Short mmCIF file of C-alpha atoms and ligand atoms in Angstrom, two decimals:
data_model
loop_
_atom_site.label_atom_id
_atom_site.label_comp_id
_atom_site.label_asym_id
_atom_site.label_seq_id
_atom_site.Cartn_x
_atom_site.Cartn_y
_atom_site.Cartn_z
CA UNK A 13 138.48 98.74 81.97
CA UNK A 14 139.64 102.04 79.63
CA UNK A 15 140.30 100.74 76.36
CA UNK A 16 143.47 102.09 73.94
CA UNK A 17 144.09 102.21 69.90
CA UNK A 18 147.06 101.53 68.41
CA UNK A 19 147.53 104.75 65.46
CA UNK A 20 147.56 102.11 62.71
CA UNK A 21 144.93 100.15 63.76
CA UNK A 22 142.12 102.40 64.84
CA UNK A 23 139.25 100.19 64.13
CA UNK A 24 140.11 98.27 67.21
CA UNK A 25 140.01 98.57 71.07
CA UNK A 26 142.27 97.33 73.06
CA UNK A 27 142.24 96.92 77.07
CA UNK A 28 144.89 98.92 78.77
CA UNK A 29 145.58 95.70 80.84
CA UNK A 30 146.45 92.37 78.68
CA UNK A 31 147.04 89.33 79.97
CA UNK A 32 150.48 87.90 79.20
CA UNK A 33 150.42 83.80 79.08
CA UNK A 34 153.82 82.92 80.61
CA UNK A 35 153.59 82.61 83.98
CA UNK A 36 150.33 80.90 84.24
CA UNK A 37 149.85 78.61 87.40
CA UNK A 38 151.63 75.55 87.11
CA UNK A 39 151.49 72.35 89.43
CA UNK A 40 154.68 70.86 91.23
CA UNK A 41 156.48 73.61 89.85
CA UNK A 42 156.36 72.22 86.60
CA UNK A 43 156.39 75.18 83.83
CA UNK A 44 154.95 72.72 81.50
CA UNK A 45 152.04 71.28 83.96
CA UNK A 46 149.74 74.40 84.10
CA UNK A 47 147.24 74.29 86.43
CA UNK A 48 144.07 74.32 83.81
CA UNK A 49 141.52 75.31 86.26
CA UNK A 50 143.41 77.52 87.40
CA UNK A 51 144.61 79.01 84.84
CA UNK A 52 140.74 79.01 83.35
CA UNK A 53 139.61 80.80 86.71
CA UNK A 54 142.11 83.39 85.36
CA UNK A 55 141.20 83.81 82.03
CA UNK A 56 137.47 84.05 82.90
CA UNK A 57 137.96 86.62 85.38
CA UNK A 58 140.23 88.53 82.80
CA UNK A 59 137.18 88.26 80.40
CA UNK A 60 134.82 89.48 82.97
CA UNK A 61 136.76 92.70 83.62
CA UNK A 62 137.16 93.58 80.38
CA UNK A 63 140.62 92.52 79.14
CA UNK A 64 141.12 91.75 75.46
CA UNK A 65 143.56 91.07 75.03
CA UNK A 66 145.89 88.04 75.33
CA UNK A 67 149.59 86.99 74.63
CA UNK A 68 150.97 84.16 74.14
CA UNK A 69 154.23 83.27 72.57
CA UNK A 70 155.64 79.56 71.06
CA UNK A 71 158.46 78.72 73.73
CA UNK A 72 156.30 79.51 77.00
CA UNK A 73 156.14 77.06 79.23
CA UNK A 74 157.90 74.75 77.18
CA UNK A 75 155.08 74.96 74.23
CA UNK A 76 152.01 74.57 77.11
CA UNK A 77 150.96 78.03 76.76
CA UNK A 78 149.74 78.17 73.23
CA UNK A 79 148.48 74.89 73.86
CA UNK A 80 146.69 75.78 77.28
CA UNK A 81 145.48 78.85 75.35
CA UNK A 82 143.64 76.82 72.53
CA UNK A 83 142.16 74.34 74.86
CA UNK A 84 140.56 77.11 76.93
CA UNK A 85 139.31 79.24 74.10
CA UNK A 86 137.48 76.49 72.19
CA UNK A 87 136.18 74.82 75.76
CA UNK A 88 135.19 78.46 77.09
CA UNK A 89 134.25 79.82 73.65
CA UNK A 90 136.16 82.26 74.09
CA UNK A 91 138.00 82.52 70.60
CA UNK A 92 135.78 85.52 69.20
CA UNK A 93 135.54 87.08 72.88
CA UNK A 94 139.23 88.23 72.97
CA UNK A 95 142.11 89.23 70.48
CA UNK A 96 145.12 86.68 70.29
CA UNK A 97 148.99 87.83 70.44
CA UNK A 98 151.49 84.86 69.50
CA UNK A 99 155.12 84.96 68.01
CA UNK A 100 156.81 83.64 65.48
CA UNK A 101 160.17 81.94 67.15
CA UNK A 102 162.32 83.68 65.07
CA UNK A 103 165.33 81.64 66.15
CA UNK A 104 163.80 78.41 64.91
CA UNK A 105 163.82 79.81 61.61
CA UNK A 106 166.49 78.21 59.19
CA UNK A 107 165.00 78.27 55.47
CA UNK A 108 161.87 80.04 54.17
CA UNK A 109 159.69 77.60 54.39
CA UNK A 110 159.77 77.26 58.21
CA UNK A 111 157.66 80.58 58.62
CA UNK A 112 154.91 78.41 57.17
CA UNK A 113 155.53 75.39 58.95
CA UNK A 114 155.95 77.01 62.45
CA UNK A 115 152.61 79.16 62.28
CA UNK A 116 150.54 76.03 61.02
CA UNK A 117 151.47 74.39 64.03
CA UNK A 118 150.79 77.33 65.87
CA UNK A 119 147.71 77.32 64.36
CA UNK A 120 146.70 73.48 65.61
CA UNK A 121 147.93 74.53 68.71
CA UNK A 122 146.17 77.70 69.44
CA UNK A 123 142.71 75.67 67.89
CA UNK A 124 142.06 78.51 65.54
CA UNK A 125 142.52 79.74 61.86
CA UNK A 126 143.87 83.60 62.47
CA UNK A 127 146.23 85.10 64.55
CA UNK A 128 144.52 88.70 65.73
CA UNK A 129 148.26 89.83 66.71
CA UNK A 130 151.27 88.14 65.35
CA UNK A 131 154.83 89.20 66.05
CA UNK A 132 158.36 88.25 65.19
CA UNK A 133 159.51 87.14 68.53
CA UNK A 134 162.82 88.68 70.01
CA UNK A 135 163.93 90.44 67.25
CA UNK A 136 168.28 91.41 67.70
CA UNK A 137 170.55 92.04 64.84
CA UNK A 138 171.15 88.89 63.96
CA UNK A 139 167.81 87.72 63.53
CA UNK A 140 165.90 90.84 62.10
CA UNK A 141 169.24 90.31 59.05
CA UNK A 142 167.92 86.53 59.27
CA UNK A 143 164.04 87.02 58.74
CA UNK A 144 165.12 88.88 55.32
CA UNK A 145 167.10 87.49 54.07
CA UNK A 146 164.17 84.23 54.28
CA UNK A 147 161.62 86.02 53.25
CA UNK A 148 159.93 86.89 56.37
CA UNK A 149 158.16 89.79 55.58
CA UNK A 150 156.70 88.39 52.38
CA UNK A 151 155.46 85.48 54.69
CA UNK A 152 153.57 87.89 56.74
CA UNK A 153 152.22 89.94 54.25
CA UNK A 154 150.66 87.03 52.47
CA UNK A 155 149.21 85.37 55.50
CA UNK A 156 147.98 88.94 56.45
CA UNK A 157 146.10 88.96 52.98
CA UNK A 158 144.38 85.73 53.01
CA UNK A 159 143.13 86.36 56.67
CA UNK A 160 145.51 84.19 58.88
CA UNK A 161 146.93 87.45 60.30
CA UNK A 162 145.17 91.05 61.55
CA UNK A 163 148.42 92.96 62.33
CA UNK A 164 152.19 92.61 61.94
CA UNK A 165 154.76 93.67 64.77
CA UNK A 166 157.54 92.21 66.57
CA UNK A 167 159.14 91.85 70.17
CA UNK A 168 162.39 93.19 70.98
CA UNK A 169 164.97 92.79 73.26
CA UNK A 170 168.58 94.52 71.88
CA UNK A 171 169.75 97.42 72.41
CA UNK A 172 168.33 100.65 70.93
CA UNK A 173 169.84 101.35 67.84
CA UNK A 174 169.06 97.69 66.49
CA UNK A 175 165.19 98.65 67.56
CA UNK A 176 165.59 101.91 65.64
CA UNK A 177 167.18 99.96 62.50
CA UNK A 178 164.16 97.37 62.51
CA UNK A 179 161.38 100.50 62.97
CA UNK A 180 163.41 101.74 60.20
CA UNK A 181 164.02 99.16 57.51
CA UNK A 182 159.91 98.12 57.19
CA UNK A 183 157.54 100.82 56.30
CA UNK A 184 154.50 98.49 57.84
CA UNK A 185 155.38 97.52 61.22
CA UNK A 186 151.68 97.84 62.94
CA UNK A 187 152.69 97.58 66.67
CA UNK A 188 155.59 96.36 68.41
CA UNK A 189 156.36 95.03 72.07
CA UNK A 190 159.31 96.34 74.46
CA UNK A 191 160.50 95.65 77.62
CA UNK A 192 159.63 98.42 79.86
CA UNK A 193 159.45 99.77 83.31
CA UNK A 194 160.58 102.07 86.24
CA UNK A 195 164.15 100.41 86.25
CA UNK A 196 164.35 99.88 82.33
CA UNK A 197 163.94 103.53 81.01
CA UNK A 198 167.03 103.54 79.17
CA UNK A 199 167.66 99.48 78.63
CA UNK A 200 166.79 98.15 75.26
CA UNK A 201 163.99 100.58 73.37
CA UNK A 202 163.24 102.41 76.37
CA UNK A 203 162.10 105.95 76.59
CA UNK A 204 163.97 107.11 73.74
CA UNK A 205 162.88 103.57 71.78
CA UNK A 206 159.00 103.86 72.80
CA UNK A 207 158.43 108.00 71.76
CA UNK A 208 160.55 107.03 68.30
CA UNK A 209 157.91 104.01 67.23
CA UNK A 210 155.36 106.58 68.41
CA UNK A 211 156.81 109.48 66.20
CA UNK A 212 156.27 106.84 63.02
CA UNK A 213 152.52 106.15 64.43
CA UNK A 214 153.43 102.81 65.38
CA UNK A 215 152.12 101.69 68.99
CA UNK A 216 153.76 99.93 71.29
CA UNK A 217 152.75 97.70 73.54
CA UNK A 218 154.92 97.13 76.96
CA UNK A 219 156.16 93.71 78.56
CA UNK A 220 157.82 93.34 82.04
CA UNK A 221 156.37 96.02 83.75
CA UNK A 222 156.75 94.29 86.58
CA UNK A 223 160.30 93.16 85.91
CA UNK A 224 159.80 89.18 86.09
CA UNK A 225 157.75 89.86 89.18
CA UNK A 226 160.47 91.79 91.39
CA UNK A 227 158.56 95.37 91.39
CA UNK A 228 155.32 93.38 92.67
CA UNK A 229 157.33 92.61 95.86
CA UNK A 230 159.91 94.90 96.50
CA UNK A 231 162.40 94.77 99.91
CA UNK A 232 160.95 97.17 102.76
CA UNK A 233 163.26 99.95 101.79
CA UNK A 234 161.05 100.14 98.44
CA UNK A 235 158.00 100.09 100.47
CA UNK A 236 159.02 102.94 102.48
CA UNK A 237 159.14 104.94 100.10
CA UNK A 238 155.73 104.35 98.41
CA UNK A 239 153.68 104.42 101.87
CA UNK A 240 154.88 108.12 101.74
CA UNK A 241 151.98 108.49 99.53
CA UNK A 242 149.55 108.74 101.90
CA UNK A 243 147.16 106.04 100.43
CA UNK A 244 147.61 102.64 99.99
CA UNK A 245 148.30 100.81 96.79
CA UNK A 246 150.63 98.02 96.44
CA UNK A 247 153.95 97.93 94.70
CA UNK A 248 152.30 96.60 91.59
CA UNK A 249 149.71 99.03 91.31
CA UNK A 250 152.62 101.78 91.40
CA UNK A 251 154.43 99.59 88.68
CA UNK A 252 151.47 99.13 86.40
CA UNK A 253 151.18 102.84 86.51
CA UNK A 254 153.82 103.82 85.60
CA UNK A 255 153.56 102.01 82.60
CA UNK A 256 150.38 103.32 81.87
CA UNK A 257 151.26 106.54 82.49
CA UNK A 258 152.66 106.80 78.68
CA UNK A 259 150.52 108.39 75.87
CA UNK A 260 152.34 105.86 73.15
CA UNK A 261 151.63 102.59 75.59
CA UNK A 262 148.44 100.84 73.81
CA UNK A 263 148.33 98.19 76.30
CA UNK A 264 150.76 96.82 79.61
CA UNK A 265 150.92 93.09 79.06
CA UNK A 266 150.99 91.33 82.69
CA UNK A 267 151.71 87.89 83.38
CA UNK A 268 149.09 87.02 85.43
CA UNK A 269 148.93 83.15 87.48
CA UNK A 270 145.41 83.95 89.33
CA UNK A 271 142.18 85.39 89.07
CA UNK A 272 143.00 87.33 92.43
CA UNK A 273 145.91 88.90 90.27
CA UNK A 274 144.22 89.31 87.18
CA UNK A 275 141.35 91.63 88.85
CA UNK A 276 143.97 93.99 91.32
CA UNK A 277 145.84 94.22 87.94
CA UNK A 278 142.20 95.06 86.15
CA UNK A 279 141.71 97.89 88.47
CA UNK A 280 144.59 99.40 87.66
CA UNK A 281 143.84 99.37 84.15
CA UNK A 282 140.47 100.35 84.59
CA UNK A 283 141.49 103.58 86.41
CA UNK A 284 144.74 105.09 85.21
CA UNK A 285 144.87 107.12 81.85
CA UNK A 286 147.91 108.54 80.38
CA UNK A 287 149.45 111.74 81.40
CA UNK A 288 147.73 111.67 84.37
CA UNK A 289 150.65 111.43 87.40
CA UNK A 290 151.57 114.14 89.64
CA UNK A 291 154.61 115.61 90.35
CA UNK A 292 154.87 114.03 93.95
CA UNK A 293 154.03 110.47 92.21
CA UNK A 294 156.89 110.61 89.74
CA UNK A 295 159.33 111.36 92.82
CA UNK A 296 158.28 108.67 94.65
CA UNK A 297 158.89 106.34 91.64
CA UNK A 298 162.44 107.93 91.07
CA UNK A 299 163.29 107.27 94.14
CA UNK A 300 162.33 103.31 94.14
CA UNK A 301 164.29 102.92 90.89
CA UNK A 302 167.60 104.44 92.11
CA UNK A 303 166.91 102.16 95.03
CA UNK A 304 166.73 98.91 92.70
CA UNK A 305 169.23 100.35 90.55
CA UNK A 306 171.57 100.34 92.99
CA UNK A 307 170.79 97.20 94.76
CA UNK A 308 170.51 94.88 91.74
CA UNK A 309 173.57 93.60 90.80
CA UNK A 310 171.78 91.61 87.35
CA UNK A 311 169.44 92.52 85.20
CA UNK A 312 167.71 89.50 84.74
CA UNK A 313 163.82 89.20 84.00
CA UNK A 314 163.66 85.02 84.39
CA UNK A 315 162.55 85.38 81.19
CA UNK A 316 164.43 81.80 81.13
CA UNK A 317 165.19 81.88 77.26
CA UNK A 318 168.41 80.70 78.11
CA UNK A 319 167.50 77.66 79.29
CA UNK A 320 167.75 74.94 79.44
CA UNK A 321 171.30 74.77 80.31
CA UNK A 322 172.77 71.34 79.38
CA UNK A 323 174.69 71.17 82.57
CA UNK A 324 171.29 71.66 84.61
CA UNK A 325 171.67 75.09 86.15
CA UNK A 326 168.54 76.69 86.80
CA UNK A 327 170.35 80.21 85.34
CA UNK A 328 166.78 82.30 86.39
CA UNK A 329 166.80 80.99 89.55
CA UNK A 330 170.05 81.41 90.41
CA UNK A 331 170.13 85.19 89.88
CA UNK A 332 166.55 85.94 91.50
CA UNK A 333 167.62 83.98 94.41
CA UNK A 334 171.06 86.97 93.95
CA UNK A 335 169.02 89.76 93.19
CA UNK A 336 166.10 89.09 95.83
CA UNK A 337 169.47 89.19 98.66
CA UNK A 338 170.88 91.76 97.11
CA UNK A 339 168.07 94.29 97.25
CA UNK A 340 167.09 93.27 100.50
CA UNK A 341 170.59 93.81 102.01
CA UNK A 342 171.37 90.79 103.19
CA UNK A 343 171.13 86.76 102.45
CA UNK A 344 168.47 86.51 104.82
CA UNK A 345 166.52 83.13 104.32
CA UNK A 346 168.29 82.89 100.62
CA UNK A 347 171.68 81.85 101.18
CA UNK A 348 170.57 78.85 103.32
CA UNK A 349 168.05 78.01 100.43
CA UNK A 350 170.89 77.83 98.16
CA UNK A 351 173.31 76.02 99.48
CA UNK A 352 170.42 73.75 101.35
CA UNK A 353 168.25 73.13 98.60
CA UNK A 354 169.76 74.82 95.01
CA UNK A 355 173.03 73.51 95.06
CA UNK A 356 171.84 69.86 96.39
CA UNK A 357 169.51 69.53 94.07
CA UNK A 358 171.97 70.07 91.14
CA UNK A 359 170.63 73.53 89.76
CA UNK A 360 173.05 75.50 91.11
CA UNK A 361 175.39 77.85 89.51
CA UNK A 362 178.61 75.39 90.82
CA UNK A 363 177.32 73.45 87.77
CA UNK A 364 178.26 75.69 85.31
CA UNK A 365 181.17 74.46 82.77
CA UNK A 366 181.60 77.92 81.27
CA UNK A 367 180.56 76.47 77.94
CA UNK A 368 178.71 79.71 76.39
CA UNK A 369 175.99 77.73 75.24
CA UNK A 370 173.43 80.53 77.00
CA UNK A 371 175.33 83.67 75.96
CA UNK A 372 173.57 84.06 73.13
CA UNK A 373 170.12 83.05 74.13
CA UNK A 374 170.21 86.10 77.13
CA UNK A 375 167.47 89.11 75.62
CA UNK A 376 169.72 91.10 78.00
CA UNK A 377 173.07 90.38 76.75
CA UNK A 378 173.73 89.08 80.62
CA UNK A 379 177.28 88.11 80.97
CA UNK A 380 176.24 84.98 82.52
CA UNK A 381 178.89 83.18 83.56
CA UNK A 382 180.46 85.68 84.95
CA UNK A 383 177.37 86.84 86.97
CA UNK A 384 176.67 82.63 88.09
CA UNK A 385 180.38 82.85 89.46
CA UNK A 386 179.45 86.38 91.51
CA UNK A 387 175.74 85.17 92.33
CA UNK A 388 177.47 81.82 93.64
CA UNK A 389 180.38 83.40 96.23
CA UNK A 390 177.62 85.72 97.06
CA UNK A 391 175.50 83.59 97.91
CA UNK A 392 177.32 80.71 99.87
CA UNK A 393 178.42 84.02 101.74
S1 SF4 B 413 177.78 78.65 80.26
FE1 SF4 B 413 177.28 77.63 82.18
S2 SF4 B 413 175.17 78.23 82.58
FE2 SF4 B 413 175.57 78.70 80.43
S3 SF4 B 413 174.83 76.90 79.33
FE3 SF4 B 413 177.02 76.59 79.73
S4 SF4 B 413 177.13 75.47 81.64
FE4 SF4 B 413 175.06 76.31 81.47
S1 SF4 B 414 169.76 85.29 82.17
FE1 SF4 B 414 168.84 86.33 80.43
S2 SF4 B 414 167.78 84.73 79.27
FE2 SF4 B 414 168.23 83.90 81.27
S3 SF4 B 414 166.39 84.28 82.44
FE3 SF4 B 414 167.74 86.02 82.83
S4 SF4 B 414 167.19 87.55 81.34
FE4 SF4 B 414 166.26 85.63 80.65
#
């Protein structure tokens, strides 16, 4: 594994790979039954090729993850082994004292008394105005004093002006986390978000470099144009690389669910420094984002903070199910699996009461309904 600093924290190596805890194996589908020996397999193998770094966040699957993540540590002893990313859920936060209350129970969750990495989750306008105004920062400063916290960042998921704003309006941001990948160059931070943090010697570390999972397995058309490189590597490895490929990237968070995955995602990570692609690489990669560019009619990571919707439509779903048959150029076996199984089963976008509820819960500002209505006639062709 080739290990990265962040400028403000140079005392500490970080793996180039990190191991993102939100879409950990689960069992009957279940996001909040994780597979624990599975998911331990994982982490172990993550351990053994040097990652060291893990992230988990409050909301992922449905509060398991920090929980999963504090079992395994203290049953694996693992605790001191690895550095630990969590979030505070900034949208949870109504009066000052709930930055207290939400990282104690973070705290019993995660079975530990610091937090290596702690970051305001999802920051946006609204809620960067709302953490101030609380007394947010002043939370984090203090718990950074007495030891609860090593270094203060924050996730973000607006557009880029709001992410130059926050960078802007808090002198000690340590690190933050962006979206970012061949598609997303110039969605949220981006290119233009990711060299301006780096300009004010504050790292970044990227999420969704494989887009919710679509680069990993990209339609044929996508494939074509990688096996032009002569040697093999799979869609994921080109992904990861990319990512990896910046100078300002400290470490590409993936969301691994096996150890099989963890140590094809360790070898990239192990093997790629920055600056390092050539010419005919960078093509190649051009050319598979104009092709999902085009092709993807929504922009949608199943991150699934918009869930749940109170009418039962599985809103993720529904537009990967879209996305997957649009990309590949046809419904294929997808339209029969959603009027067959999606739509029976009550999950379907036919539920949808155009109520709003998820509009503002969408990191990608998604018009949603509109997009359920489009995914829907698309997809029952
Ligand atoms: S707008 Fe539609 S999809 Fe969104 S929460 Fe309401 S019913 Fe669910
Ligand atoms: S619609 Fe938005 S919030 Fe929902 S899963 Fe997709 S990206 Fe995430």
């Amino acid at each position: 594994m080739l290990y990265r600093r962040f400028p403000r924290i140079p005392e500490k190596e970080i793996s180039a790979v990190g191991f993102g805890l939100m879409r950990l194996p689960t069992i009957d589908n279940d996001p909040k039954r994780i597979d624990e020996s599975a998911a331990e397999e994982a982490l172990l193998a993550a351990l053994e090729e040097g990652i060291n770094y893990i992230d988990t966040a409050f909301p992922y699957h449905g509060g398991m993850s920090e929980v999963f993540a504090g079992k395994a540590m203290e049953k694996l002893g693992l605790r001191d082994k690895l550095y630990l990313a969590t979030k505070c859920p900034t949208w949870l936060v109504k009066e000052p004292s709930d930055f207290e209350s939400l990282f104690a129970k973070q705290l019993e969750r995660l079975k530990t008394d610091r937090i290596d990495f702690y970051l305001l989750h999802a920051l946006n306008t609204e809620r960067w105005e709302r953490v101030k105004k609380l007394g947010g920062m002043e939370f984090l400063e203090k718990a950074k004093r007495d030891g609860r916290i090593g270094h203060i960042g924050f996730s973000f998921h607006d557009p880029l002006p709001t992410f130059k704003r926050i960078i802007d309006e808090y002198e000690s941001w340590e690190f933050c986390q962006v979206q970012y990948n061949y598609v997303d160059t110039a969605f949220q931070a981006g290119d233009e978000g990711i060299r301006y943090a780096a300009e004010r010697e504050i790292g970044c570390i990227v999420m969704e470099p494989l887009r919710g999972g679509s680069l990993a397995n990209p339609p044929p058309a996508v494939k074509d144009i990688f096996a032009e490189y002569g040697k093999p590597r799979t869609a994921a490895e080109w992904a990861l690389r990319f990512a990896l490929e910046r100078q300002e990237v400290a470490t590409v968070l993936s969301g691994m669910g096996s150890a099989m995955q963890v140590r094809e995602n360790a070898a990239v990570g192990s093997s790629v420094r920055p600056n390092s692609m050539t010419r005919a690489e960078t093509a190649l990669i051009e050319r598979a984002a104009a092709f999902f560019k085009e092709k993807m009619p929504v922009p949608c990571t199943t991150c699934g903070y918009c869930q749940p919707c109170p009418q039962g439509v599985n809103i993720p779903d529904v537009f990967n199910i879209y996305n997957t048959a649009s990309a590949f150029g046809r419904l294929g076996d997808r339209g029969p699996w959603y009027r067959n199984s999606v739509i029976p089963g009550g999950t379907g976008a036919d539920r949808c009461v155009s109520c709003g509820e998820c509009l503002p819960k969408c990191p990608q500002s998604i018009a949603i309904i509109d997009k359920l209505a489009e995914a829907h006639a698309f997809l029952m062709g």
